[in-house]
């Protein structure tokens, strides 16, 4: 789920950046440091939308660097257990399939794929129902439910399921509508 | 049924659980037990919502499984089904079939132990428990047998291609550095240069046809002792459309035992896997599945590495024959194994057949009806039966003996001057060099004895 929250960070700035453009340089450094990172608490920081406030700078003894506490608004993405997401399938193999929803990689094991879907190997490995009506292959869109998440420094990993009602394929890349 | 009574309580449970999960912004890694319990309650509660519409078959299946778990719970707890306190037995029962990024793939719980087999070549965070691997192998075997396919594990270096560091290219091989247009036609499509890896690669002749034909009969894996980036680059050369190997490229980092290749990371039953490799030593436990290939030495550095002092194929400006070379021969063998395995006339179940038996049978036909005596081949005082040539000849279907008699058909010797060698010439038996046995082994066919004469050894 996406959230728009206020986060705070202490930014250290080298004295060479002091001058007229101090604030802009601070904001640029903040964006470079923070956008694209993950934290366990907030999830994946997608984009900074604005700066709420920049506090008074504190000069560090001995080095000359100045620390500014910066409060900024940003859009974060954090998946939750039990959340329902739409994702695009990236890889299908006999153990299940991998799907991506933005920065999140989700693995759906074949234990959590409905029993009537069988794995078919071949040029385009896929999971198909016995009557061939529903097919999951690379670039299909699926709706899935998250049952576990793990966050590390740059990536978020999730386990998902499509074994519940209303979950499964939304659109088939090769299907005639 | 108790399900109706749970309807009202389950909606409150969901709201409460969502609140609890969203409020824990202060701590992402909430107590897994707590969250699992709530999730499981809401999970089960969701299904309880819709029992008013029994038409959908999917939901009926879900209700059935829920009924079963309820039964399990009441059996284990000895009391009527109670949602609020009943989640712990369900947790214990999850067998954690696989672990992805530290979480069980079935229940989502954190799993810290390092049990099972890591499948790093599929995804760097994936591990599977042994039971799960066995289950997957079984299922996949049934699937493949239905499509009449077996498994093939291919080695890269000296089997399908030959690579050399750019620094090791000799002066005589300098013409390989020429621009693409200046190269002879045969090399244009099979010689490739990788500046970022500082190496050059030559594909073995016939390799593209081999892969195309083999893919109709076998599901293929690449298993190399090289590093992963190298393996992926070579796979792109051999399989530009990514149809033959898909996500089945195993590199050095994926081996579970150092310097040994194993079929434990291959998701196929051992009774249906064939291996194509030039080195026997790395396949300690799986020699019976192995089809040994003759090494492909194109570059001079490769010849030198194995201690051969002759000129390499590149220096001689020639190449292995396309239609008659090792790959073509091996393809015929594979086709033969495949047709024998899927033989309609056989009475066994497909699942009970073993490809290793088929290989043994085919091997025994090569030197059938030959009786061999060795002379001046083994070191003195060496027990003859343990020598690899003796064993190789027996595997190829010949009978070996240490004594001469009328039934002997071949005398294998390194020296034409010994008693036994002279006896062979006298009795008009075949006198051959040990290379004859090895060539028959590599080419899966009894070789013509005239091509392997024995010379008189130089007298000291």
XYZ file of N, CA and C in Angstrom, chain B residues 215-399:
555
model
N 16.463 -30.931 -27.504
C 15.380 -30.311 -26.745
C 14.044 -30.967 -27.026
N 13.941 -31.699 -28.140
C 12.687 -32.413 -28.393
C 12.543 -33.654 -27.523
N 13.701 -34.180 -27.079
C 13.639 -35.426 -26.328
C 13.921 -35.231 -24.848
N 14.586 -34.104 -24.504
C 15.097 -33.975 -23.147
C 14.912 -32.561 -22.616
N 14.705 -32.469 -21.305
C 14.705 -31.152 -20.678
C 16.134 -30.885 -20.231
N 16.698 -29.752 -20.639
C 18.141 -29.572 -20.466
C 18.523 -28.610 -19.351
N 19.615 -28.925 -18.684
C 20.201 -28.072 -17.663
C 21.644 -27.791 -18.072
N 22.137 -26.617 -17.690
C 23.572 -26.363 -17.823
C 24.154 -26.487 -16.431
N 25.260 -27.202 -16.279
C 25.894 -27.358 -14.974
C 27.383 -27.199 -15.191
N 27.925 -26.073 -14.780
C 29.320 -25.796 -15.057
C 30.062 -25.454 -13.784
N 31.374 -25.668 -13.802
C 32.195 -25.276 -12.669
C 32.702 -23.849 -12.845
N 32.175 -23.171 -13.823
C 32.579 -21.778 -13.994
C 31.718 -20.887 -13.120
N 32.014 -19.595 -13.100
C 31.239 -18.684 -12.274
C 29.944 -18.309 -12.970
N 29.039 -17.774 -12.176
C 27.701 -17.504 -12.701
C 27.661 -16.544 -13.895
N 28.375 -15.401 -13.855
C 28.312 -14.494 -15.019
C 28.790 -15.172 -16.298
N 29.842 -16.016 -16.158
C 30.344 -16.748 -17.322
C 29.277 -17.698 -17.847
N 28.656 -18.434 -16.905
C 27.629 -19.404 -17.305
C 26.486 -18.701 -18.028
N 26.064 -17.549 -17.521
C 24.947 -16.845 -18.154
C 25.332 -16.333 -19.530
N 26.576 -15.855 -19.684
C 27.007 -15.357 -20.987
C 27.046 -16.489 -22.017
N 27.550 -17.643 -21.594
C 27.619 -18.778 -22.513
C 26.225 -19.264 -22.870
N 25.329 -19.248 -21.892
C 23.960 -19.698 -22.153
C 23.304 -18.805 -23.185
N 23.636 -17.516 -23.138
C 23.035 -16.606 -24.119
C 23.546 -16.911 -25.515
N 24.805 -17.359 -25.612
C 25.351 -17.725 -26.920
C 24.688 -18.981 -27.452
N 24.529 -19.954 -26.568
C 24.001 -21.235 -27.009
C 22.503 -21.182 -27.210
N 21.860 -20.308 -26.475
C 20.402 -20.311 -26.408
C 19.889 -18.880 -26.469
N 20.029 -18.218 -27.604
C 19.657 -16.802 -27.655
C 18.183 -16.558 -27.342
N 17.323 -17.552 -27.651
C 15.910 -17.324 -27.375
C 15.501 -17.703 -25.970
N 16.441 -18.197 -25.191
C 16.146 -18.586 -23.811
C 15.053 -19.642 -23.720
N 15.027 -20.547 -24.704
C 13.998 -21.589 -24.641
C 14.553 -22.899 -24.118
N 15.861 -23.151 -24.379
C 16.354 -24.462 -23.974
C 16.586 -24.529 -22.475
N 17.164 -23.463 -21.920
C 17.596 -23.569 -20.537
C 16.755 -22.754 -19.561
N 16.116 -21.707 -20.020
C 15.243 -20.924 -19.126
C 15.922 -20.614 -17.796
N 15.416 -21.124 -16.674
C 16.069 -20.798 -15.409
C 16.848 -22.006 -14.894
N 17.438 -22.795 -15.802
C 18.084 -24.028 -15.361
C 19.585 -23.974 -15.582
N 20.213 -22.889 -15.164
C 21.652 -22.752 -15.356
C 22.311 -22.812 -13.990
N 23.075 -23.871 -13.748
C 23.693 -24.077 -12.440
C 25.178 -23.785 -12.571
N 25.698 -22.964 -11.672
C 27.112 -22.576 -11.760
C 27.857 -23.051 -10.519
N 29.125 -22.666 -10.436
C 29.973 -23.178 -9.368
C 29.417 -22.838 -7.996
N 28.884 -21.647 -7.834
C 28.391 -21.225 -6.527
C 27.191 -22.026 -6.033
N 26.539 -22.781 -6.928
C 25.350 -23.517 -6.520
C 25.647 -24.938 -6.077
N 26.882 -25.381 -6.244
C 27.198 -26.747 -5.827
C 27.142 -26.822 -4.324
N 26.603 -27.918 -3.803
C 26.511 -28.026 -2.349
C 27.821 -28.539 -1.749
N 28.559 -29.338 -2.540
C 29.871 -29.800 -2.063
C 30.924 -29.168 -2.951
N 31.950 -28.628 -2.352
C 32.958 -27.940 -3.128
C 33.615 -28.859 -4.143
N 33.817 -28.386 -5.332
C 34.512 -29.095 -6.409
C 33.836 -30.388 -6.799
N 32.597 -30.566 -6.430
C 31.876 -31.767 -6.831
C 30.546 -31.331 -7.406
N 30.167 -31.980 -8.476
C 28.846 -31.670 -9.016
C 27.884 -32.714 -8.462
N 26.670 -32.326 -8.232
C 25.714 -33.284 -7.690
C 24.354 -33.087 -8.297
N 23.565 -34.156 -8.290
C 22.219 -34.034 -8.849
C 21.230 -33.555 -7.795
N 21.732 -33.152 -6.599
C 20.787 -32.725 -5.562
C 20.151 -31.382 -5.896
N 20.851 -30.565 -6.715
C 20.241 -29.283 -7.058
C 19.471 -29.355 -8.370
N 19.409 -30.567 -8.925
C 18.643 -30.715 -10.157
C 17.277 -31.269 -9.780
N 16.219 -30.611 -10.252
C 14.882 -31.051 -9.857
C 14.386 -32.156 -10.772
N 15.133 -33.265 -10.773
C 14.676 -34.374 -11.592
C 15.070 -35.665 -10.910
N 14.259 -36.711 -11.097
C 14.578 -37.993 -10.486
C 15.838 -38.563 -11.089
N 16.698 -39.106 -10.251
C 17.977 -39.610 -10.759
C 17.812 -40.713 -11.776
N 16.662 -41.407 -11.722
C 16.491 -42.501 -12.671
C 16.169 -42.007 -14.064
N 16.032 -40.697 -14.236
C 15.688 -40.193 -15.573
C 16.653 -39.132 -16.058
N 17.815 -39.001 -15.367
C 18.739 -37.934 -15.741
C 19.936 -38.508 -16.480
N 20.302 -37.887 -17.593
C 21.526 -38.238 -18.300
C 22.488 -37.069 -18.168
N 23.775 -37.367 -18.020
C 24.755 -36.297 -17.853
C 25.765 -36.370 -18.990
N 26.086 -35.204 -19.540
C 27.072 -35.133 -20.607
C 28.222 -34.273 -20.103
N 29.374 -34.894 -19.859
C 30.480 -34.126 -19.297
C 31.787 -34.733 -19.773
N 32.864 -33.929 -19.778
C 34.145 -34.468 -20.201
C 34.967 -34.950 -19.016
N 34.571 -34.592 -17.809
C 35.319 -34.991 -16.615
C 34.492 -35.952 -15.799
N 35.114 -37.088 -15.443
C 34.360 -38.062 -14.669
C 34.486 -37.800 -13.180
N 35.632 -37.222 -12.783
C 35.936 -37.129 -11.359
C 34.957 -36.252 -10.581
N 34.388 -35.237 -11.227
C 33.511 -34.347 -10.448
C 32.147 -34.952 -10.180
N 31.802 -36.018 -10.911
C 30.494 -36.621 -10.701
C 30.630 -37.868 -9.855
N 31.143 -37.702 -8.627
C 31.441 -38.844 -7.772
C 30.305 -39.838 -7.629
N 29.118 -39.296 -7.265
C 28.065 -40.233 -6.919
C 27.201 -40.626 -8.103
N 27.443 -40.042 -9.234
C 26.491 -40.242 -10.326
C 27.154 -40.738 -11.595
N 28.166 -41.570 -11.415
C 28.884 -42.019 -12.610
C 27.999 -42.814 -13.549
N 26.989 -43.460 -12.995
C 26.191 -44.322 -13.872
C 25.299 -43.525 -14.805
N 25.047 -42.255 -14.463
C 24.221 -41.447 -15.361
C 25.065 -40.749 -16.409
N 26.397 -40.878 -16.290
C 27.287 -40.036 -17.079
C 27.610 -40.626 -18.439
N 27.532 -39.788 -19.447
C 28.049 -40.146 -20.768
C 29.305 -39.317 -20.939
N 30.452 -39.978 -20.961
C 31.706 -39.249 -21.022
C 31.958 -38.747 -22.441
N 32.353 -37.475 -22.530
C 32.583 -36.880 -23.851
C 34.073 -36.689 -24.061
N 34.458 -36.762 -25.319
C 35.852 -36.448 -25.611
C 36.016 -34.938 -25.538
N 37.135 -34.502 -24.967
C 37.323 -33.066 -24.766
C 37.521 -32.332 -26.074
N 36.996 -31.120 -26.112
C 37.117 -30.290 -27.293
C 38.250 -29.300 -27.047
N 39.385 -29.492 -27.758
C 40.513 -28.577 -27.600
C 40.649 -27.747 -28.845
N 40.117 -26.537 -28.821
C 40.289 -25.686 -29.999
C 41.505 -24.784 -29.846
N 41.602 -24.187 -28.659
C 42.673 -23.224 -28.431
C 43.944 -23.908 -27.955
N 45.071 -23.288 -28.233
C 46.365 -23.870 -27.829
C 46.471 -23.930 -26.320
N 45.909 -22.958 -25.632
C 46.015 -22.950 -24.177
C 45.320 -24.167 -23.589
N 44.269 -24.613 -24.247
C 43.545 -25.767 -23.747
C 44.389 -27.029 -23.871
N 45.059 -27.194 -25.020
C 45.923 -28.350 -25.200
C 47.027 -28.363 -24.157
N 47.615 -27.180 -23.964
C 48.724 -27.100 -23.020
C 48.258 -27.424 -21.606
N 47.060 -26.972 -21.284
C 46.526 -27.181 -19.939
C 46.444 -28.658 -19.617
N 46.119 -29.465 -20.626
C 45.994 -30.891 -20.379
C 47.262 -31.646 -20.721
N 48.315 -30.928 -21.029
C 49.605 -31.591 -21.209
C 49.837 -32.180 -22.583
N 49.060 -31.761 -23.590
C 49.308 -32.282 -24.932
C 50.289 -31.372 -25.656
N 51.278 -31.958 -26.301
C 52.257 -31.115 -26.971
C 51.968 -30.907 -28.433
N 50.813 -31.366 -28.872
C 50.530 -31.242 -30.307
C 49.940 -29.880 -30.608
N 49.790 -29.607 -31.890
C 49.189 -28.331 -32.273
C 47.684 -28.399 -32.067
N 47.092 -27.302 -31.649
C 45.656 -27.304 -31.409
C 44.911 -27.095 -32.720
N 43.606 -27.281 -32.682
C 42.791 -27.137 -33.889
C 42.907 -25.738 -34.481
N 43.036 -24.736 -33.637
C 43.099 -23.375 -34.171
C 44.429 -23.149 -34.884
N 45.475 -23.738 -34.346
C 46.774 -23.559 -34.987
C 46.826 -24.319 -36.296
N 46.122 -25.424 -36.375
C 46.099 -26.181 -37.621
C 45.067 -25.629 -38.585
N 44.339 -24.633 -38.137
C 43.277 -24.009 -38.939
C 42.247 -25.024 -39.408
N 41.977 -26.003 -38.543
C 40.940 -26.953 -38.922
C 39.992 -27.099 -37.734
N 39.035 -27.960 -37.846
C 38.049 -28.087 -36.788
C 37.498 -29.500 -36.776
N 36.796 -29.839 -35.727
C 36.133 -31.139 -35.651
C 35.110 -31.228 -36.763
N 34.870 -32.443 -37.232
C 33.899 -32.591 -38.304
C 32.499 -32.254 -37.790
N 31.727 -31.595 -38.627
C 30.403 -31.167 -38.195
C 29.459 -32.360 -38.093
N 29.437 -33.159 -39.138
C 28.441 -34.233 -39.173
C 28.941 -35.522 -38.549
N 30.232 -35.580 -38.308
C 30.770 -36.853 -37.861
C 31.434 -36.739 -36.505
N 31.304 -35.582 -35.895
C 32.073 -35.327 -34.693
C 31.425 -35.914 -33.453
N 31.980 -35.559 -32.331
C 31.551 -36.117 -31.064
C 30.092 -35.792 -30.764
N 29.683 -34.552 -31.032
C 28.310 -34.172 -30.680
C 27.302 -34.953 -31.510
N 27.634 -35.172 -32.779
C 26.696 -35.921 -33.615
C 26.562 -37.347 -33.101
N 27.700 -37.954 -32.726
C 27.660 -39.316 -32.188
C 26.845 -39.385 -30.913
N 27.095 -38.421 -30.022
C 26.384 -38.436 -28.750
C 24.892 -38.230 -28.973
N 24.551 -37.417 -29.947
C 23.125 -37.202 -30.223
C 22.467 -38.514 -30.613
N 23.177 -39.303 -31.425
C 22.595 -40.594 -31.823
C 22.417 -41.490 -30.601
N 23.401 -41.464 -29.706
C 23.291 -42.277 -28.495
C 22.085 -41.840 -27.682
N 21.922 -40.512 -27.535
C 20.796 -40.002 -26.752
C 19.479 -40.426 -27.381
N 19.415 -40.368 -28.698
C 18.177 -40.768 -29.359
C 17.909 -42.244 -29.128
N 18.993 -43.022 -29.104
C 18.836 -44.457 -28.880
C 18.343 -44.727 -27.461
N 18.936 -44.042 -26.488
C 18.513 -44.204 -25.098
C 17.041 -43.833 -24.963
N 16.683 -42.732 -25.594
C 15.303 -42.255 -25.506
C 14.340 -43.277 -26.084
N 14.666 -43.825 -27.235
C 13.716 -44.763 -27.832
C 13.657 -46.061 -27.049
N 14.782 -46.494 -26.481
C 14.748 -47.711 -25.672
C 13.958 -47.499 -24.393
N 14.107 -46.297 -23.802
C 13.421 -46.007 -22.555
C 11.920 -45.991 -22.761
N 11.491 -45.348 -23.848
C 10.060 -45.215 -24.081
C 9.532 -46.315 -24.988
N 10.235 -47.432 -24.984
C 9.855 -48.558 -25.822
C 8.458 -49.051 -25.460
N 7.595 -49.131 -26.442
C 6.217 -49.555 -26.177
C 6.150 -51.009 -25.749
N 7.105 -51.800 -26.240
C 6.982 -53.238 -26.008
C 7.307 -53.666 -24.589
N 7.998 -52.787 -23.858
C 8.426 -53.205 -22.528
C 7.261 -53.261 -21.555
N 7.363 -54.190 -20.606
C 6.212 -54.383 -19.722
C 6.229 -53.469 -18.507
N 7.417 -52.884 -18.184
C 7.434 -52.106 -16.937
C 6.669 -50.811 -17.094
N 6.261 -50.326 -15.938
C 5.704 -48.986 -15.825
C 6.772 -47.969 -16.207
N 6.357 -46.876 -16.823
C 7.332 -45.860 -17.194
C 8.108 -45.342 -15.992
N 7.414 -45.240 -14.857
C 8.091 -44.655 -13.702
C 9.111 -45.602 -13.101
N 8.963 -46.899 -13.388
C 9.902 -47.840 -12.787
C 11.149 -48.002 -13.611
N 11.130 -47.488 -14.828
C 12.307 -47.678 -15.676
C 13.418 -46.760 -15.228
N 14.617 -47.198 -15.501
C 15.770 -46.430 -15.053
C 16.682 -46.187 -16.246
N 17.030 -44.949 -16.442
C 17.835 -44.621 -17.611
C 19.247 -45.188 -17.476
N 19.674 -45.410 -16.221
C 21.015 -45.976 -16.017
C 21.095 -47.400 -16.535
N 19.992 -48.145 -16.363
C 19.966 -49.513 -16.900
C 20.066 -49.487 -18.406
N 19.331 -48.545 -19.005
C 19.338 -48.451 -20.467
C 20.743 -48.136 -20.967
N 21.412 -47.207 -20.272
C 22.783 -46.855 -20.664
C 23.689 -48.071 -20.587
N 23.542 -48.827 -19.497
C 24.385 -50.021 -19.329
C 24.154 -50.990 -20.467
N 22.875 -51.175 -20.815
C 22.560 -52.113 -21.890
C 23.199 -51.686 -23.202
N 23.088 -50.391 -23.507
C 23.643 -49.922 -24.777
C 25.159 -50.053 -24.773
N 25.749 -49.721 -23.602
C 27.208 -49.806 -23.534
C 27.679 -51.232 -23.769
N 26.919 -52.205 -23.234
C 27.381 -53.591 -23.333
C 27.371 -54.089 -24.747
N 26.689 -53.368 -25.647
C 26.632 -53.864 -27.019
C 27.845 -53.462 -27.839
N 28.607 -52.507 -27.355
C 29.677 -51.957 -28.185
C 30.743 -52.998 -28.503
N 31.245 -53.663 -27.450
C 32.303 -54.650 -27.690
C 31.787 -56.051 -27.374
N 30.559 -56.259 -27.738
C 29.976 -57.576 -27.505
C 30.765 -58.630 -28.263
N 30.857 -59.821 -27.705
C 31.538 -60.932 -28.386
C 33.041 -60.736 -28.536
N 33.602 -59.801 -27.795
C 35.051 -59.675 -27.868
C 35.666 -60.279 -26.625
N 36.734 -61.004 -26.796
C 37.468 -61.471 -25.614
C 38.855 -60.863 -25.695
N 39.234 -60.161 -24.624
C 40.438 -59.330 -24.684
C 41.473 -59.813 -23.689
N 42.720 -59.825 -24.132
C 43.826 -60.071 -23.219
C 44.750 -58.867 -23.297
N 45.228 -58.411 -22.139
C 46.100 -57.241 -22.100
C 47.549 -57.677 -21.931
N 48.440 -57.001 -22.601
C 49.845 -57.275 -22.380
C 50.646 -55.983 -22.433
N 51.610 -55.844 -21.485
C 52.439 -54.651 -21.422
C 51.564 -53.383 -21.349
N 50.424 -53.499 -20.705
C 49.561 -52.317 -20.547
C 49.503 -51.921 -19.075
N 49.401 -52.951 -18.222
C 49.319 -52.654 -16.791
C 50.720 -52.714 -16.200
N 50.952 -51.918 -15.176
C 52.232 -52.055 -14.473
C 52.313 -53.431 -13.822
N 53.512 -53.943 -13.678
C 53.649 -55.278 -13.068
C 53.155 -55.244 -11.639
N 52.664 -56.379 -11.173
C 52.141 -56.511 -9.813
C 50.901 -55.662 -9.573
N 50.321 -55.146 -10.613
C 49.076 -54.387 -10.447
C 47.928 -55.360 -10.681
N 46.959 -55.428 -9.754
C 45.841 -56.365 -9.988
C 45.075 -55.945 -11.238
N 45.087 -56.797 -12.233
C 44.579 -56.404 -13.546
C 43.123 -55.984 -13.524
N 42.317 -56.654 -12.707
C 40.866 -56.377 -12.744
C 40.546 -54.974 -12.274
N 41.475 -54.325 -11.559
C 41.152 -52.999 -11.047
C 41.590 -51.888 -11.990
N 42.236 -52.224 -13.053
C 42.692 -51.177 -13.964
C 41.506 -50.590 -14.709
N 41.577 -49.298 -14.994
C 40.384 -48.678 -15.584
C 40.108 -49.172 -16.991
N 41.166 -49.603 -17.696
C 40.920 -50.117 -19.052
C 40.192 -51.448 -19.008
N 40.563 -52.272 -18.028
C 39.878 -53.551 -17.875
C 38.402 -53.301 -17.597
N 38.167 -52.389 -16.636
C 36.784 -52.095 -16.249
C 36.019 -51.476 -17.404
N 36.682 -50.611 -18.169
C 36.029 -49.971 -19.304
C 35.633 -51.024 -20.327
N 36.558 -51.968 -20.579
C 36.258 -53.003 -21.574
C 35.093 -53.867 -21.108
N 35.063 -54.159 -19.821
C 33.954 -54.980 -19.338
C 32.637 -54.228 -19.425
N 32.665 -52.925 -19.143
C 31.447 -52.121 -19.256
C 30.954 -52.103 -20.693
N 31.918 -52.177 -21.642
C 31.522 -52.134 -23.042
C 31.091 -53.499 -23.553
N 31.042 -54.476 -22.661
C 30.478 -55.750 -23.047
C 31.501 -56.823 -23.409
N 32.783 -56.487 -23.300
C 33.778 -57.507 -23.643
C 34.102 -58.356 -22.425
N 34.662 -59.520 -22.651
C 35.163 -60.299 -21.520
C 36.674 -60.150 -21.525
